[in-house]
PDB file of C-alpha atoms in Angstrom:
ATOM      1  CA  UNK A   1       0.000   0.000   0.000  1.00 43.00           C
ATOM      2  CA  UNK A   2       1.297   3.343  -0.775  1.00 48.00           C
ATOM      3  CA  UNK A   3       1.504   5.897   2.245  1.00 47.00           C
ATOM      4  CA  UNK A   4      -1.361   7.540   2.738  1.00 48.00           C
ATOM      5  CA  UNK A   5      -0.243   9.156   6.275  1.00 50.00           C
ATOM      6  CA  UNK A   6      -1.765  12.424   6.831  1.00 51.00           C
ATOM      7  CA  UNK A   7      -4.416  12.056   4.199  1.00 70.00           C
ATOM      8  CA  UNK A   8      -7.834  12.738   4.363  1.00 81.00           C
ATOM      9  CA  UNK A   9      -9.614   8.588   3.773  1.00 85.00           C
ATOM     10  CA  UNK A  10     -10.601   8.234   0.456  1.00 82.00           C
ATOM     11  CA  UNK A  11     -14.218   7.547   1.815  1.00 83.00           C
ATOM     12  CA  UNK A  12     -15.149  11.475   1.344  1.00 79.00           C
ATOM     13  CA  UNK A  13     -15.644  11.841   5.770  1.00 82.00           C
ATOM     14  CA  UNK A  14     -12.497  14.457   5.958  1.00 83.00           C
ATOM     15  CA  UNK A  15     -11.467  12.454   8.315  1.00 85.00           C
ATOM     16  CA  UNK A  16      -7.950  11.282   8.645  1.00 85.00           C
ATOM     17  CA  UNK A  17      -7.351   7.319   7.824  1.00 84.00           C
ATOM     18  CA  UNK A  18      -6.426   6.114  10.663  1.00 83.00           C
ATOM     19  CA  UNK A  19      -9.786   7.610  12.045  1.00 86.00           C
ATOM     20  CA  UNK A  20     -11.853   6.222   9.594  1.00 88.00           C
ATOM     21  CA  UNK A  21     -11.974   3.364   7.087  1.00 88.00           C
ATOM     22  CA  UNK A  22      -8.195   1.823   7.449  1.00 86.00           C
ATOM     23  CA  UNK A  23      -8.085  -1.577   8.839  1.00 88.00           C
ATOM     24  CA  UNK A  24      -5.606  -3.125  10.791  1.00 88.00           C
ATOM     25  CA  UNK A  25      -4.699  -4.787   8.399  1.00 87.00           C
ATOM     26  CA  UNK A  26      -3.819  -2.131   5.966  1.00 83.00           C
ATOM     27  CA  UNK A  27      -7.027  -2.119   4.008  1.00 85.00           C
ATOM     28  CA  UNK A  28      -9.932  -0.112   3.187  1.00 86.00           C
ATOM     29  CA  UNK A  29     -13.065  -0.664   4.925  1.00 88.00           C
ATOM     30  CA  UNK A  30     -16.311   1.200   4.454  1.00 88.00           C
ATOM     31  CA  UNK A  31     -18.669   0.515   6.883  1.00 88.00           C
ATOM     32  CA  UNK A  32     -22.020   0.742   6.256  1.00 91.00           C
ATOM     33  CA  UNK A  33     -24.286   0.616   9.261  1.00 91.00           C
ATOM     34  CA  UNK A  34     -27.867   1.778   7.634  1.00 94.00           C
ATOM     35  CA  UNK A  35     -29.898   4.797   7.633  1.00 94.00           C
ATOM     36  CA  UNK A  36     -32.779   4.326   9.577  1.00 94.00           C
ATOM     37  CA  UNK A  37     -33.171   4.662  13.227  1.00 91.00           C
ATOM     38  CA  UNK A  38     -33.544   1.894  15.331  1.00 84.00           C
ATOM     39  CA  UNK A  39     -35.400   3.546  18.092  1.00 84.00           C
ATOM     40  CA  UNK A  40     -37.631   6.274  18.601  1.00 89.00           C
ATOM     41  CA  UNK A  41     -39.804   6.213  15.990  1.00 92.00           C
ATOM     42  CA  UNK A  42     -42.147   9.371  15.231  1.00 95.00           C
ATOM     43  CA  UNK A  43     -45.522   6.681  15.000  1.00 95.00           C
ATOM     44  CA  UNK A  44     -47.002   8.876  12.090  1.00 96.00           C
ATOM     45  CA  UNK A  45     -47.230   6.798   8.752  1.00 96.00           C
ATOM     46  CA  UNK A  46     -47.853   9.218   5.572  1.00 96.00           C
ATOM     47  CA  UNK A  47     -50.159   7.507   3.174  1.00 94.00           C
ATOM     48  CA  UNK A  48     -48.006   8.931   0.205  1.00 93.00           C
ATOM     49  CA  UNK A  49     -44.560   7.790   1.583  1.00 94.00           C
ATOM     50  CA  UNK A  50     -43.031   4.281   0.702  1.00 92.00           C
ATOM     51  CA  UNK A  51     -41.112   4.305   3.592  1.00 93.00           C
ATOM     52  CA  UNK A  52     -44.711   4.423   5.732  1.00 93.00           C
ATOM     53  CA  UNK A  53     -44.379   1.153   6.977  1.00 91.00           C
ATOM     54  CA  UNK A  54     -42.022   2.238   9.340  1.00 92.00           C
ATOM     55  CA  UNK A  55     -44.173   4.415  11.288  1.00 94.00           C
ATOM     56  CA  UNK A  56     -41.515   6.788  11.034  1.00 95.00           C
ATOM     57  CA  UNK A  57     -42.489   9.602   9.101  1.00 96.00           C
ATOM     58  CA  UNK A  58     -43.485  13.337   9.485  1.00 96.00           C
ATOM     59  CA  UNK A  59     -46.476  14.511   7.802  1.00 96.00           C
ATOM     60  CA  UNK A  60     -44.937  17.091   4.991  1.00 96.00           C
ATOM     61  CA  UNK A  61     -43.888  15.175   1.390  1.00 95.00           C
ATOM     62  CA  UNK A  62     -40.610  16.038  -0.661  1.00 93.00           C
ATOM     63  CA  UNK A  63     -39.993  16.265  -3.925  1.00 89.00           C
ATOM     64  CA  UNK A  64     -37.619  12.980  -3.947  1.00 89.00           C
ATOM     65  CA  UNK A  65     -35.434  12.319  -6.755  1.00 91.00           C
ATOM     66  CA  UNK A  66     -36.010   8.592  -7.833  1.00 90.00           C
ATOM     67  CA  UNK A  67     -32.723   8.679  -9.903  1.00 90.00           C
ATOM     68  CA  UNK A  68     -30.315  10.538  -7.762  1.00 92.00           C
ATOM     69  CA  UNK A  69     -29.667  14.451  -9.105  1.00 89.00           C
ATOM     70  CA  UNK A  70     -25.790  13.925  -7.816  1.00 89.00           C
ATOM     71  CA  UNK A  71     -25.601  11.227  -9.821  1.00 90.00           C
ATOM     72  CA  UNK A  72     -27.335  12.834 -13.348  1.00 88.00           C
ATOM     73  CA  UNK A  73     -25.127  15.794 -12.530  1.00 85.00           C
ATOM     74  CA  UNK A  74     -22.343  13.185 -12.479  1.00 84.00           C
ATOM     75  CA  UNK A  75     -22.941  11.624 -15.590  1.00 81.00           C
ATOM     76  CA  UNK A  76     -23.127  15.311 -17.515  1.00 74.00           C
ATOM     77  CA  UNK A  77     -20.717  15.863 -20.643  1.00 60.00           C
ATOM     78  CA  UNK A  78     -18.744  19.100 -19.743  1.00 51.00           C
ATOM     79  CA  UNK A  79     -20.726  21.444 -18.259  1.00 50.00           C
ATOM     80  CA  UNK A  80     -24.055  21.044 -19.954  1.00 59.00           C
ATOM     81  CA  UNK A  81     -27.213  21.449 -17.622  1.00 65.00           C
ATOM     82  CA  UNK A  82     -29.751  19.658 -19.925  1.00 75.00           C
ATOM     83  CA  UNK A  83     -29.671  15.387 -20.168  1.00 80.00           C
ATOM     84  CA  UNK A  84     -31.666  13.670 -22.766  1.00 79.00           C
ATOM     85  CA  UNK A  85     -34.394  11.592 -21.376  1.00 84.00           C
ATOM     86  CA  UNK A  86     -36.306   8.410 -22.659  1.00 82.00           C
ATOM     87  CA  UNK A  87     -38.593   5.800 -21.825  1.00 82.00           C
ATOM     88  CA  UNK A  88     -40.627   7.143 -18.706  1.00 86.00           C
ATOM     89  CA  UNK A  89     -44.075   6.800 -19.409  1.00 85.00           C
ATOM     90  CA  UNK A  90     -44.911  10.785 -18.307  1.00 84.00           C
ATOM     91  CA  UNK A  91     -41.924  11.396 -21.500  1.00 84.00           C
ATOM     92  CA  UNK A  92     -45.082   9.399 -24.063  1.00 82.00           C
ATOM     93  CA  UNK A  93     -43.535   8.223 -25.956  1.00 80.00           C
ATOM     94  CA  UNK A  94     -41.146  10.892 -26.845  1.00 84.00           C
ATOM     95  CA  UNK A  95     -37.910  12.445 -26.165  1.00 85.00           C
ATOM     96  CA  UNK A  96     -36.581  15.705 -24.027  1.00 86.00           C
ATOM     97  CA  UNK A  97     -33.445  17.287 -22.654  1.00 85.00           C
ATOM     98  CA  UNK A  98     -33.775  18.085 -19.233  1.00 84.00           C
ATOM     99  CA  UNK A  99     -31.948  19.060 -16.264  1.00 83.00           C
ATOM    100  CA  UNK A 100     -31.261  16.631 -13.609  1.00 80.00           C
ATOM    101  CA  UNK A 101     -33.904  18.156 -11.171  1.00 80.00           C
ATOM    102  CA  UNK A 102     -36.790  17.183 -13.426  1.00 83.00           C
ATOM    103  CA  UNK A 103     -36.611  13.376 -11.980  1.00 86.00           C
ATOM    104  CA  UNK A 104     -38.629  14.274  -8.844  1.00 90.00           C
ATOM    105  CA  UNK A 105     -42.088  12.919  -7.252  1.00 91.00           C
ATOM    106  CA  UNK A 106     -43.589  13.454  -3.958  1.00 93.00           C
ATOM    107  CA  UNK A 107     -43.085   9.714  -2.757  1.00 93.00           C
ATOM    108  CA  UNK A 108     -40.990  10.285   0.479  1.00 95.00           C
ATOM    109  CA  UNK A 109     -41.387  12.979   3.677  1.00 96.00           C
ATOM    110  CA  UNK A 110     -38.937  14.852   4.423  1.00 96.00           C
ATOM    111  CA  UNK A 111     -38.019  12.568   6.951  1.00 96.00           C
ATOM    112  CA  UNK A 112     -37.097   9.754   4.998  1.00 96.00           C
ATOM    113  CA  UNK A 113     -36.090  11.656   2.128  1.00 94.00           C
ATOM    114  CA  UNK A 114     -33.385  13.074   4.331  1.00 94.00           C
ATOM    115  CA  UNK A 115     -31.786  10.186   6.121  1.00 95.00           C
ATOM    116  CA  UNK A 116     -31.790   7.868   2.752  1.00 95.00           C
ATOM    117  CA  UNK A 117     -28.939  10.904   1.974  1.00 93.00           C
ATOM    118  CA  UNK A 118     -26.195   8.913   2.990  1.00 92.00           C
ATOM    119  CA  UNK A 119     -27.396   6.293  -0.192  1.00 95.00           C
ATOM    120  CA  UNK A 120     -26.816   8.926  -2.676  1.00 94.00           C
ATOM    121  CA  UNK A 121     -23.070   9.636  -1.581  1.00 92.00           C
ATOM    122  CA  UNK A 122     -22.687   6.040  -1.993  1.00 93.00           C
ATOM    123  CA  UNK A 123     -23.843   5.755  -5.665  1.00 93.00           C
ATOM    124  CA  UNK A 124     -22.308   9.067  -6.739  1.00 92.00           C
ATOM    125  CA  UNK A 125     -18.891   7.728  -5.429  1.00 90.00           C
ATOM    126  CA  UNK A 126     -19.112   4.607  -7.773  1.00 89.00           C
ATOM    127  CA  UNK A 127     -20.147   6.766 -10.764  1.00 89.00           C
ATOM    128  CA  UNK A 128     -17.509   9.221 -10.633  1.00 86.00           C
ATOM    129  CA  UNK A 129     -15.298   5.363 -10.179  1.00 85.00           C
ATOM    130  CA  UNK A 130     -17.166   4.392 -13.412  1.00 84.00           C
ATOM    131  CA  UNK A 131     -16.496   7.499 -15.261  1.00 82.00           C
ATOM    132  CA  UNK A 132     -13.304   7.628 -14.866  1.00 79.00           C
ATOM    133  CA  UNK A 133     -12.204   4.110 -16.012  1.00 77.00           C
ATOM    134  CA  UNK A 134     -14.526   3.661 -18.633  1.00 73.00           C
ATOM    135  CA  UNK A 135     -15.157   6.726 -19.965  1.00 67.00           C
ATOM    136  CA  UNK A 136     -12.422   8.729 -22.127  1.00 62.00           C
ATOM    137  CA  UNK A 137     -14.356  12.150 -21.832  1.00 62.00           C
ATOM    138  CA  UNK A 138     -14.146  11.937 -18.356  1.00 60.00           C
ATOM    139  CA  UNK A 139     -10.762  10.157 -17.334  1.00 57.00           C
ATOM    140  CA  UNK A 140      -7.761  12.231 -16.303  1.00 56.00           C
ATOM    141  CA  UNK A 141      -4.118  11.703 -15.565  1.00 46.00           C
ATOM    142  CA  UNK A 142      -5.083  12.063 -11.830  1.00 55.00           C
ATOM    143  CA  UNK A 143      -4.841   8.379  -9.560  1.00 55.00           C
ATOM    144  CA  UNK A 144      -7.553   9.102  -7.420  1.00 66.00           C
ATOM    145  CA  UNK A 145      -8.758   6.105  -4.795  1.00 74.00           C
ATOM    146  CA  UNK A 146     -12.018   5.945  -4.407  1.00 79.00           C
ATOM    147  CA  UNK A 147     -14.245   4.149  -1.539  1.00 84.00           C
ATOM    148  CA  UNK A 148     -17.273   3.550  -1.264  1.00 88.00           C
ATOM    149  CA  UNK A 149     -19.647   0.864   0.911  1.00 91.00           C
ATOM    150  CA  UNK A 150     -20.907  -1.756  -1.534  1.00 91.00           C
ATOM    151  CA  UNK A 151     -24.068  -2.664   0.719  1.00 94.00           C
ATOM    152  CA  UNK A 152     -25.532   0.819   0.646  1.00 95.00           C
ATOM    153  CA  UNK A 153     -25.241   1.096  -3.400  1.00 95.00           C
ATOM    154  CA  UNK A 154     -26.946  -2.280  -2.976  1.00 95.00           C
ATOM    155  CA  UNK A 155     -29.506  -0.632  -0.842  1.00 95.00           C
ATOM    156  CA  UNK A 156     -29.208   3.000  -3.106  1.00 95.00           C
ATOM    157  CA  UNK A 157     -30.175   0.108  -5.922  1.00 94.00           C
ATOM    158  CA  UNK A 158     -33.699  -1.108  -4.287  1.00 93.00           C
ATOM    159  CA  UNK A 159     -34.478   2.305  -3.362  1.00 93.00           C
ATOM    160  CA  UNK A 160     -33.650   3.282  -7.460  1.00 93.00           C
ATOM    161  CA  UNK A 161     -36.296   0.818  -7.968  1.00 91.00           C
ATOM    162  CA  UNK A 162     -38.995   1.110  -5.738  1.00 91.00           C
ATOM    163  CA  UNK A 163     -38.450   5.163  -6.694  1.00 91.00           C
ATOM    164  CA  UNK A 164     -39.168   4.145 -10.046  1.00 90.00           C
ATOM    165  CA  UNK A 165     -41.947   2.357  -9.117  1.00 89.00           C
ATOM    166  CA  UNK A 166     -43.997   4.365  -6.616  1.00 89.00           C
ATOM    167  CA  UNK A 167     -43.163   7.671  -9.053  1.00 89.00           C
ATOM    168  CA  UNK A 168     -45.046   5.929 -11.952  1.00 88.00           C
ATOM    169  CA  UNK A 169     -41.787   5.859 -14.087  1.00 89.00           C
ATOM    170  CA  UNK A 170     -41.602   2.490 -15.212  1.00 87.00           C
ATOM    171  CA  UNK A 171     -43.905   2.340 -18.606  1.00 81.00           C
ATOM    172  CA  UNK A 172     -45.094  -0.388 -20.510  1.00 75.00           C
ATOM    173  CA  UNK A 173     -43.779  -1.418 -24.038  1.00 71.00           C
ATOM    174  CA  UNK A 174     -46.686   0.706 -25.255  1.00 72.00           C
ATOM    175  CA  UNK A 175     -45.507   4.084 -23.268  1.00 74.00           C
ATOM    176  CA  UNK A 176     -47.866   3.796 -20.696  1.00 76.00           C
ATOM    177  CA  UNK A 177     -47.310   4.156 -16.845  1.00 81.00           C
ATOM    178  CA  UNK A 178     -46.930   0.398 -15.270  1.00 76.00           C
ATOM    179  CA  UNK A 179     -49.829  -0.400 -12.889  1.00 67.00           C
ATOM    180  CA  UNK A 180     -48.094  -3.584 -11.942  1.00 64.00           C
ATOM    181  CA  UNK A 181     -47.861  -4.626  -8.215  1.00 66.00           C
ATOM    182  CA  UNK A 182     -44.431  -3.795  -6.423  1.00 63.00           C
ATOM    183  CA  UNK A 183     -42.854  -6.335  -4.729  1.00 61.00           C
ATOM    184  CA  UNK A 184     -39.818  -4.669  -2.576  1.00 64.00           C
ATOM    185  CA  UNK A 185     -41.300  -4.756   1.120  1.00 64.00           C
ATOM    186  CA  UNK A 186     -38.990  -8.306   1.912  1.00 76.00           C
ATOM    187  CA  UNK A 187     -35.983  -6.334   0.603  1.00 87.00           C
ATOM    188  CA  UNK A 188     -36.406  -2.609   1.287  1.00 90.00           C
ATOM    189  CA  UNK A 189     -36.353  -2.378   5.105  1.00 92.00           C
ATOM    190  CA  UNK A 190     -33.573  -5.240   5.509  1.00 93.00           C
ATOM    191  CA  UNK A 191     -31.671  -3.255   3.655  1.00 94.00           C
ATOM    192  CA  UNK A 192     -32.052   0.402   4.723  1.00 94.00           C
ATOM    193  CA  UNK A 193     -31.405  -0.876   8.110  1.00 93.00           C
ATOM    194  CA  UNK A 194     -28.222  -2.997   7.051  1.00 93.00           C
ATOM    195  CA  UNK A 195     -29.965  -6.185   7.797  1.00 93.00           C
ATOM    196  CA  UNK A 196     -29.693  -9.933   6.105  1.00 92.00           C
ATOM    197  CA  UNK A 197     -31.641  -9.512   3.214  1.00 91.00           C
ATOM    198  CA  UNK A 198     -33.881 -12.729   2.298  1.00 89.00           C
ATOM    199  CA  UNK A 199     -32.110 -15.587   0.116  1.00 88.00           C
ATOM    200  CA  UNK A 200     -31.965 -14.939  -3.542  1.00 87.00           C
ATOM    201  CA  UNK A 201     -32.605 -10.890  -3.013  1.00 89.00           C
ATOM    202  CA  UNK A 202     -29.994  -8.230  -3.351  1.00 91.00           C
ATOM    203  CA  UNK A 203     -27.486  -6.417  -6.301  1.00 93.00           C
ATOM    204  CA  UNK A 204     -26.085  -8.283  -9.319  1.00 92.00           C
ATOM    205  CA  UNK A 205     -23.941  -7.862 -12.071  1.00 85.00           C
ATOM    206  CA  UNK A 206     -24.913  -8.936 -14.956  1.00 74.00           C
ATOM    207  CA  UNK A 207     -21.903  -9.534 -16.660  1.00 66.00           C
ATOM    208  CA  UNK A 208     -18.493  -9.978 -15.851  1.00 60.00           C
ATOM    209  CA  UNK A 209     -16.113  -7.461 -14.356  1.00 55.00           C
ATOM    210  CA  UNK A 210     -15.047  -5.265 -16.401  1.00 52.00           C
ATOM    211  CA  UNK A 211     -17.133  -5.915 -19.149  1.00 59.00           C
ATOM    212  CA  UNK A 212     -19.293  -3.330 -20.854  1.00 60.00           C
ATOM    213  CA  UNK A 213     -22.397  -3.325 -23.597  1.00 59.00           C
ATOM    214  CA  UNK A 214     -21.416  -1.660 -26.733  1.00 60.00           C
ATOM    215  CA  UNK A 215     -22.680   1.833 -27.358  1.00 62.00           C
ATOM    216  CA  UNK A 216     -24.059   2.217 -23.804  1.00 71.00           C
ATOM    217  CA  UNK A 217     -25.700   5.056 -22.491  1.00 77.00           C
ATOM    218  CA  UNK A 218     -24.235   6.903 -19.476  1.00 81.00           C
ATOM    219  CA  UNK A 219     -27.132   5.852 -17.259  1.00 86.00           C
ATOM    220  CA  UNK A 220     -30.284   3.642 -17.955  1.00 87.00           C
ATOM    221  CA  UNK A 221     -33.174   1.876 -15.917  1.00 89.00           C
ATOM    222  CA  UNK A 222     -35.943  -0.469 -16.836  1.00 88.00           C
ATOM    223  CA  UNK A 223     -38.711  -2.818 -14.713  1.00 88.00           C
ATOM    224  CA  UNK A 224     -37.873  -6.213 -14.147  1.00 87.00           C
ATOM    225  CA  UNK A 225     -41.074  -8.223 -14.498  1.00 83.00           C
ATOM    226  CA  UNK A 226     -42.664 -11.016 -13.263  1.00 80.00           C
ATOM    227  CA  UNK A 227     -46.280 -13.047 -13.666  1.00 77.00           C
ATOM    228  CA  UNK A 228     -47.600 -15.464 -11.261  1.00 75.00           C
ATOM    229  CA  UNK A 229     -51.643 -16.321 -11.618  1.00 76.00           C
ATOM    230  CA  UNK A 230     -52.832 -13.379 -13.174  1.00 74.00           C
ATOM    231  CA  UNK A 231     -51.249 -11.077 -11.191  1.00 74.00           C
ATOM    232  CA  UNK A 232     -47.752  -8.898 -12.776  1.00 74.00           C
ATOM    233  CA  UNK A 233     -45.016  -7.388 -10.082  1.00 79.00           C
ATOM    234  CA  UNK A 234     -41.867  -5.309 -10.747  1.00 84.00           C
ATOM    235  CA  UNK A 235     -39.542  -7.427  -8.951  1.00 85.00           C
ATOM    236  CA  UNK A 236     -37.221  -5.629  -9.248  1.00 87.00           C
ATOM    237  CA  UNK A 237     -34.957  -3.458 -12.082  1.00 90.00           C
ATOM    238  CA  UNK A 238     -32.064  -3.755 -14.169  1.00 90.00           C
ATOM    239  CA  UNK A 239     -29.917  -0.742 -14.611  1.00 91.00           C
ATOM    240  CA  UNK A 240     -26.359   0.518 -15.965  1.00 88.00           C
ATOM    241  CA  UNK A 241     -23.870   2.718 -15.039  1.00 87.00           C
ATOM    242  CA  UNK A 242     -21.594   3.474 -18.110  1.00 84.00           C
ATOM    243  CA  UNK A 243     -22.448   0.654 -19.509  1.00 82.00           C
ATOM    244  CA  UNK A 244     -21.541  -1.964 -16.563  1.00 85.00           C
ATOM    245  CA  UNK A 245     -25.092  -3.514 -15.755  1.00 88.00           C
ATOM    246  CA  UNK A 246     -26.342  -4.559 -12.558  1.00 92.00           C
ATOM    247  CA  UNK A 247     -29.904  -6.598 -11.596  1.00 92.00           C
ATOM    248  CA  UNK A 248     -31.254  -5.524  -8.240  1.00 90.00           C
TER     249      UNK A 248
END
């Protein structure tokens, strides 16, 4: 390992090394410990948040962003504010340029909204990560570590999905708005409170390391679907960043 004494850790906390994420050992650890709190719940449940089942909530909505802003900011080309959309069912059909802040629904208090934070840091860390290996316009000469927890992007992941789902996002092959029954209440919770999710749930790759689909888009997100007795779920959703896909 090089030396790193009297750096800041590479986890983004300004915190010296030794403080934070260096192990014994001499590796990097990132801790993740969840987001919600354990005890003292508020015992309000807003009817609009998908977080309600906590009985955690607080009775004004946000305007959350299902797809992280940090992360569309991330993904921009240069310093352009406007990112071409597709797919969404309130797009019908067509196509826009928009700025990152137009990905928003009132689907989370403020509560919730705030303390799922800490997810976004997570995923923004492993796009910057992304963009700089496998994206020319964005590498630079710089050797920069980067660290990140992989069980919250796992949990940023399910909350990418249920966000998509609760906002009305995910359309049909037709354009329109899925109306199909979400699944995610085995896997959400477990993992927003750093918990053993249930066998067979959690993040993928799809491919192998290091691999990437030709002529990928920067970011993209789509329903994973399921039928069982006449009834359809999302399941789940697959998704890419720079072109390394991942099923959650």
């Amino acid at each position: 390992m090089p030396n790193y004494t009297g750096n800041s850790c590479p986890c983004g906390s300004k915190r010296s090394i030794y403080d934070c994420c260096l192990q014994p050992d001499g590796k990097f650890n990132k801790r993740y410990l969840g987001v919600l709190p354990k005890s003292h719940p508020t015992g309000y449940s807003n009817p609009e948040c998908f977080l309600k089942d906590t009985a955690d909530c607080c009775k004004k909505l946000s305007a959350e962003h299902y797809v992280s802003q940090s992360v569309l900011r991330a993904i921009r080309k240069g310093e352009k504010e406007l990112i071409r959309f597709s797919g969404a069912a309130w797009l019908k059909g067509k196509e826009r340029l928009l700025p990152p802040s137009a990905l928003t629904a009132k689907i989370l208090c403020r509560r919730h909204n705030s303390l799922l934070h800490p997810l976004d840091d997570a995923a923004l860390a492993l796009t910057k990560a992304f963009a700089r290996t496998f994206d020319a316009e964005y590498a630079g000469s710089e050797n920069t570590l980067i660290l990140t927890s992989g069980h919250a992007f796992e949990a940023w992941a399910i909350k990418l999905a249920v966000g998509c789902t609760h906002s009305g996002t995910f359309a049909d092959g037709e354009g329109r708005s899925l109306k199909a029954e979400p699944f995610f209440p085995l896997a959400l919770l477990p993992a927003l409170r750093a918990e053993r999710l249930p066998h067979g749930c959690g993040l993928y790759m799809q491919v192998g390391v290091g691999f990437q689909t030709p002529g990928y888009p920067p970011f993209k997100v789509a329903p994973c679907m399921m039928s069982h007795l006449g009834k359809t779920r999302i399941v789940g959703a697959n998704f890419a960043l720079f072109g390394v896909e991942f099923l959650v």
